[in-house]
Coordinates of C-alpha atoms in Angstrom, one line a residue:
M171 CA 144.2 282.1 54.7
R172 CA 144.0 284.3 57.8
I173 CA 140.7 285.7 59.1
R174 CA 142.5 289.0 59.9
N175 CA 143.4 289.4 56.3
L176 CA 139.8 288.8 55.2
N177 CA 138.5 291.2 57.8
S178 CA 140.9 293.9 56.5
F179 CA 139.7 293.2 52.9
I180 CA 136.1 293.7 54.0
K181 CA 136.9 297.0 55.7
V182 CA 138.7 298.4 52.7
A183 CA 135.9 297.2 50.4
S184 CA 133.2 298.8 52.6
L185 CA 135.0 302.1 53.3
G186 CA 136.7 302.4 49.9
S187 CA 139.9 303.5 51.5
F188 CA 143.0 301.8 52.9
H189 CA 143.5 304.8 55.2
A190 CA 140.0 304.6 56.7
A191 CA 140.2 300.8 57.1
A192 CA 143.5 301.2 59.0
Q193 CA 142.0 303.7 61.4
Q194 CA 139.0 301.5 62.2
L195 CA 141.1 298.4 62.7
H196 CA 143.7 300.4 64.8
A197 CA 146.5 299.4 62.4
S198 CA 148.9 301.3 60.2
Q199 CA 148.1 301.8 56.5
P200 CA 151.2 299.8 55.4
A201 CA 150.0 296.9 57.6
I202 CA 146.6 296.9 55.9
S203 CA 148.3 297.1 52.5
A204 CA 150.5 294.1 53.4
R205 CA 147.5 292.0 54.5
I206 CA 145.7 292.7 51.2
A207 CA 148.8 291.9 49.3
T208 CA 149.2 288.6 51.1
L209 CA 145.5 287.8 50.4
E210 CA 146.0 288.6 46.7
E211 CA 149.1 286.4 46.6
E212 CA 147.3 283.5 48.2
L213 CA 144.3 283.8 45.8
G214 CA 146.4 284.7 42.7
V215 CA 144.1 287.6 41.8
Q216 CA 144.0 291.4 42.2
L217 CA 141.3 292.5 44.6
F218 CA 141.4 296.3 44.4
Q219 CA 141.9 298.9 41.6
R220 CA 143.4 302.1 42.9
D221 CA 143.3 305.3 40.8
K222 CA 142.6 309.1 41.2
S223 CA 138.9 308.4 41.9
G224 CA 139.7 306.1 44.9
T225 CA 139.9 302.4 45.8
R226 CA 137.4 300.1 44.0
L227 CA 136.9 296.3 44.0
T228 CA 137.9 294.5 40.9
A229 CA 135.5 291.9 39.5
R230 CA 137.4 289.2 41.5
G231 CA 137.2 291.3 44.6
K232 CA 133.4 291.6 44.2
Q233 CA 133.3 287.8 43.8
L234 CA 135.3 287.2 47.0
L235 CA 133.4 289.7 49.2
P236 CA 130.3 287.6 50.1
Y237 CA 132.5 284.6 50.9
A238 CA 134.8 286.7 53.1
R239 CA 131.8 288.0 55.0
K240 CA 130.5 284.5 55.6
L241 CA 133.9 283.3 56.9
V242 CA 134.3 286.2 59.3
A243 CA 130.8 285.8 60.6
V244 CA 131.3 282.1 61.3
Q245 CA 134.5 282.9 63.2
E246 CA 132.7 285.6 65.3
E247 CA 129.9 283.3 66.1
M248 CA 132.3 280.5 67.1
K249 CA 134.2 282.8 69.4
A250 CA 131.0 284.1 70.9
Q251 CA 129.6 280.7 71.6
L252 CA 132.8 279.2 72.9
G253 CA 133.7 282.2 75.0
D254 CA 130.2 282.6 76.5
A255 CA 130.6 282.1 80.2
A256 CA 126.9 281.5 80.7
P257 CA 126.1 277.7 80.8
Q258 CA 124.0 276.1 78.1
R259 CA 120.3 275.9 78.9
G260 CA 117.2 274.5 77.4
V261 CA 116.0 271.1 76.1
V262 CA 117.9 268.9 73.7
R263 CA 116.0 266.1 71.9
V264 CA 118.2 263.1 71.4
G265 CA 117.4 260.0 69.5
V266 CA 119.3 256.8 70.4
A267 CA 119.3 253.4 68.7
D268 CA 118.3 250.7 71.1
T269 CA 121.7 248.9 71.2
L270 CA 123.5 252.2 72.0
A271 CA 120.9 253.0 74.7
Q272 CA 121.4 249.6 76.4
L273 CA 125.1 250.1 76.5
W274 CA 125.7 253.8 76.9
I275 CA 122.8 255.9 77.8
A276 CA 123.6 256.0 81.6
P277 CA 127.3 256.9 81.3
L278 CA 126.6 259.3 78.4
L279 CA 123.9 261.2 80.3
E280 CA 126.3 261.5 83.3
R281 CA 129.0 262.8 81.0
W282 CA 126.7 265.3 79.4
R283 CA 125.4 266.4 82.9
Q284 CA 129.0 267.2 84.0
Q285 CA 129.7 269.2 80.9
F286 CA 126.2 270.9 80.6
P287 CA 124.6 270.8 84.0
L288 CA 121.6 273.1 83.1
L289 CA 120.6 271.3 79.9
Q290 CA 117.6 269.0 79.9
F291 CA 117.5 265.9 77.7
E292 CA 114.5 264.3 76.0
I293 CA 115.7 260.8 75.1
T294 CA 113.9 258.8 72.3
T295 CA 114.8 255.2 71.7
D296 CA 113.8 253.9 68.4
L297 CA 114.9 252.1 65.2
S298 CA 117.6 253.9 63.3
H299 CA 115.5 254.5 60.2
E300 CA 112.9 256.2 62.4
L301 CA 115.5 258.4 64.1
W302 CA 116.8 259.3 60.6
R303 CA 113.2 260.3 59.6
A304 CA 112.8 262.3 62.9
L305 CA 116.0 264.3 62.2
H306 CA 114.8 265.2 58.8
E307 CA 111.4 266.3 60.1
H308 CA 112.9 268.5 62.9
E309 CA 111.7 266.2 65.6
L310 CA 115.2 265.6 67.0
D311 CA 118.3 267.7 67.6
L312 CA 120.8 264.9 67.6
A313 CA 120.7 261.1 66.8
L314 CA 123.1 258.3 67.7
M315 CA 122.1 255.4 65.5
V316 CA 123.2 252.7 63.0
T317 CA 124.8 254.2 60.0
E318 CA 122.3 253.8 57.2
Q319 CA 123.0 256.5 54.5
Y320 CA 124.1 260.1 54.1
S321 CA 122.0 263.2 53.5
S322 CA 122.7 266.6 52.1
E323 CA 120.5 267.9 55.0
L324 CA 122.5 266.3 57.8
V325 CA 125.9 266.3 59.3
V326 CA 126.8 262.6 59.7
E327 CA 129.9 261.6 61.5
P328 CA 131.2 258.1 62.6
L329 CA 130.6 257.2 66.2
S330 CA 131.6 253.6 67.0
A331 CA 131.4 250.0 65.7
C332 CA 130.0 246.9 67.4
L333 CA 130.7 243.2 66.7
Q334 CA 127.7 240.9 66.2
C335 CA 127.4 237.2 67.0
W336 CA 125.0 234.3 66.7
V337 CA 123.7 233.0 70.0
A338 CA 121.1 230.5 71.2
S339 CA 120.0 228.8 74.4
P340 CA 122.2 225.8 75.4
A341 CA 118.9 223.9 75.7
L342 CA 118.6 223.8 71.9
G343 CA 121.8 221.9 71.5
L344 CA 123.1 223.8 68.5
D345 CA 126.8 223.7 67.6
G346 CA 126.9 225.3 64.2
S347 CA 128.4 222.2 62.6
D348 CA 125.7 222.2 59.9
G349 CA 126.7 225.7 58.9
L350 CA 124.1 228.2 57.6
E351 CA 121.6 225.3 57.0
L352 CA 121.0 225.5 60.7
L353 CA 119.0 228.7 60.0
L354 CA 116.5 226.7 58.1
R355 CA 115.5 224.5 61.1
Q356 CA 115.3 227.1 63.9
P357 CA 113.3 230.3 64.1
I358 CA 115.6 233.3 63.6
L359 CA 115.3 236.2 66.1
S360 CA 116.0 239.5 64.4
F361 CA 115.4 243.2 64.4
P362 CA 112.5 244.4 62.3
R363 CA 112.2 244.7 58.5
N364 CA 114.6 247.1 56.7
T365 CA 117.0 247.4 59.6
R366 CA 120.6 246.7 58.8
P367 CA 120.7 243.3 60.6
W368 CA 117.4 242.3 58.9
R369 CA 118.9 243.1 55.5
Y370 CA 122.0 241.1 56.3
L371 CA 119.8 238.1 57.2
Q372 CA 117.9 238.4 53.9
G373 CA 121.2 238.2 52.1
L374 CA 122.2 235.0 54.0
I375 CA 118.8 233.4 53.3
S376 CA 119.1 234.3 49.6
S377 CA 122.6 232.7 49.5
L378 CA 120.9 229.4 50.7
G379 CA 118.5 229.5 47.8
H380 CA 115.5 230.2 50.1
G381 CA 115.1 234.0 49.6
D382 CA 112.6 233.8 46.8
A383 CA 109.1 233.3 48.0
A384 CA 108.0 232.4 44.4
A385 CA 110.3 229.4 44.5
G386 CA 107.8 227.7 46.9
S387 CA 110.5 226.3 49.1
L388 CA 109.2 223.9 51.8
E389 CA 112.1 225.0 54.1
E390 CA 111.3 228.7 54.2
P391 CA 113.2 230.2 57.2
V392 CA 111.0 231.5 60.0
L393 CA 111.8 235.0 61.3
Y394 CA 110.6 236.4 64.6
T395 CA 111.3 240.2 64.7
C396 CA 111.3 242.6 67.6
S397 CA 112.4 246.2 67.9
S398 CA 113.8 245.7 71.4
V399 CA 117.2 244.2 71.7
A400 CA 116.5 243.3 75.4
N401 CA 113.4 241.3 74.3
L402 CA 115.3 239.6 71.5
Q403 CA 117.9 238.5 74.0
A404 CA 115.2 237.3 76.4
L405 CA 113.6 235.2 73.7
A406 CA 116.9 233.7 72.8
E407 CA 117.6 232.8 76.4
Q408 CA 114.2 231.1 76.6
G409 CA 115.0 228.9 73.6
C410 CA 112.7 230.6 71.1
G411 CA 115.3 230.5 68.3
V412 CA 118.8 231.5 67.2
A413 CA 119.6 235.2 67.3
L414 CA 122.0 237.6 65.7
L415 CA 122.8 240.1 68.5
P416 CA 125.4 242.8 69.3
Q417 CA 128.2 241.0 71.1
P418 CA 128.7 243.5 74.0
L419 CA 125.1 243.0 75.0
V420 CA 125.3 239.2 75.3
E421 CA 128.7 238.9 77.0
S422 CA 127.1 238.6 80.5
A423 CA 124.6 235.9 79.3
L424 CA 127.4 234.0 77.6
A425 CA 129.5 234.1 80.8
R426 CA 126.6 232.8 83.0
G427 CA 125.6 230.1 80.5
A428 CA 122.2 231.5 79.6
L429 CA 123.3 231.7 76.0
E430 CA 126.0 230.0 73.9
R431 CA 127.8 231.3 70.8
I432 CA 127.0 229.6 67.6
A433 CA 129.9 229.7 65.1
L434 CA 128.5 230.3 61.7
K435 CA 130.5 231.3 58.6
P436 CA 130.8 233.9 57.3
E437 CA 131.2 235.9 60.4
P438 CA 128.6 238.6 60.6
P439 CA 129.7 242.2 59.8
E440 CA 130.2 244.9 62.5
L441 CA 127.3 247.2 63.2
E442 CA 128.6 250.7 62.5
F443 CA 127.1 253.6 64.4
C444 CA 127.0 257.3 63.6
C445 CA 126.0 260.6 65.2
A446 CA 124.0 263.0 63.1
W447 CA 122.3 266.4 63.4
R448 CA 120.8 268.9 61.0
L449 CA 123.1 271.0 58.8
D450 CA 120.8 274.0 59.3
D451 CA 121.2 273.9 63.1
E452 CA 123.5 276.8 63.7
R453 CA 124.3 275.9 67.3
L454 CA 127.6 274.3 68.2
L455 CA 125.8 272.2 70.8
P456 CA 124.8 269.1 68.8
G457 CA 128.4 268.7 67.6
L458 CA 129.7 269.1 71.1
L459 CA 127.4 266.5 72.5
A460 CA 128.3 264.1 69.7
E461 CA 132.0 264.6 70.4
E462 CA 131.4 263.8 74.1
G463 CA 129.8 260.5 73.0
R464 CA 132.6 259.6 70.7
Q465 CA 135.2 260.3 73.4
L466 CA 133.3 258.1 75.9
M467 CA 133.0 255.2 73.5
S468 CA 136.6 255.3 72.6
L469 CA 137.9 255.1 76.2
P470 CA 140.2 252.1 77.0
G471 CA 138.0 249.2 78.2
A472 CA 135.0 250.5 76.4
D473 CA 132.6 247.8 75.3
L474 CA 132.4 248.8 71.6

């Protein structure tokens, strides 16, 4: 369905005349008639009734009119924003999950600066469910976070995915040969309650028969939680327990021997990240910034 045909339909509807619409649109009357005929054929309905009293909308034409105006308005806004030679200005409030901030905030800011040199960015690093809340409460313009759920108030699009792995200090002498029972003898270092990694750990603990506090198990696993992935890694390197961490963040520590990988089955799932912004934000900017992030994270050699 071509916007030109919709625009011709709107003109004929508002002027009540094919001839007057043709004059305003600088087209011939047969051309306008052809556009309306094409639109009617696409929709399978008659849009105008023509008789001695003039040209009037049919019931279906009246039903189409508000939708046609919306579509034409969106196209005009899009052309105005994309064709605006003036650089984007102002402050953009961006929330970033800690893992993404550790991996990507520096190259992402550099990429955004190149594309939008006059924008200012206020970066908030927090847990994903807090970023989700902040978006809903109009405290952020864009969030890059762990995919938690979907909302009728937000545009939520996939961003990237990240492998997770179990790690611990070599000083603990753990090899994973005891399987998941190892988790009952060492403190588990994890992200805070109700995060996706925390919920995964709860499922593992439940599968071992130790997830029910009412059971009174003497081997209740011990969890140490922290909202900072850098602090969790530091605790793991210092031998405070076994940690489930994003693999790209611990590659360096694994290479220098500060941590070692613990092979536990089943393999932990990937962490999936998304970009989200408010549906009622009429600017194209949040989507453009999100697309820059997606392109950066999909480059050959990217860590995620």
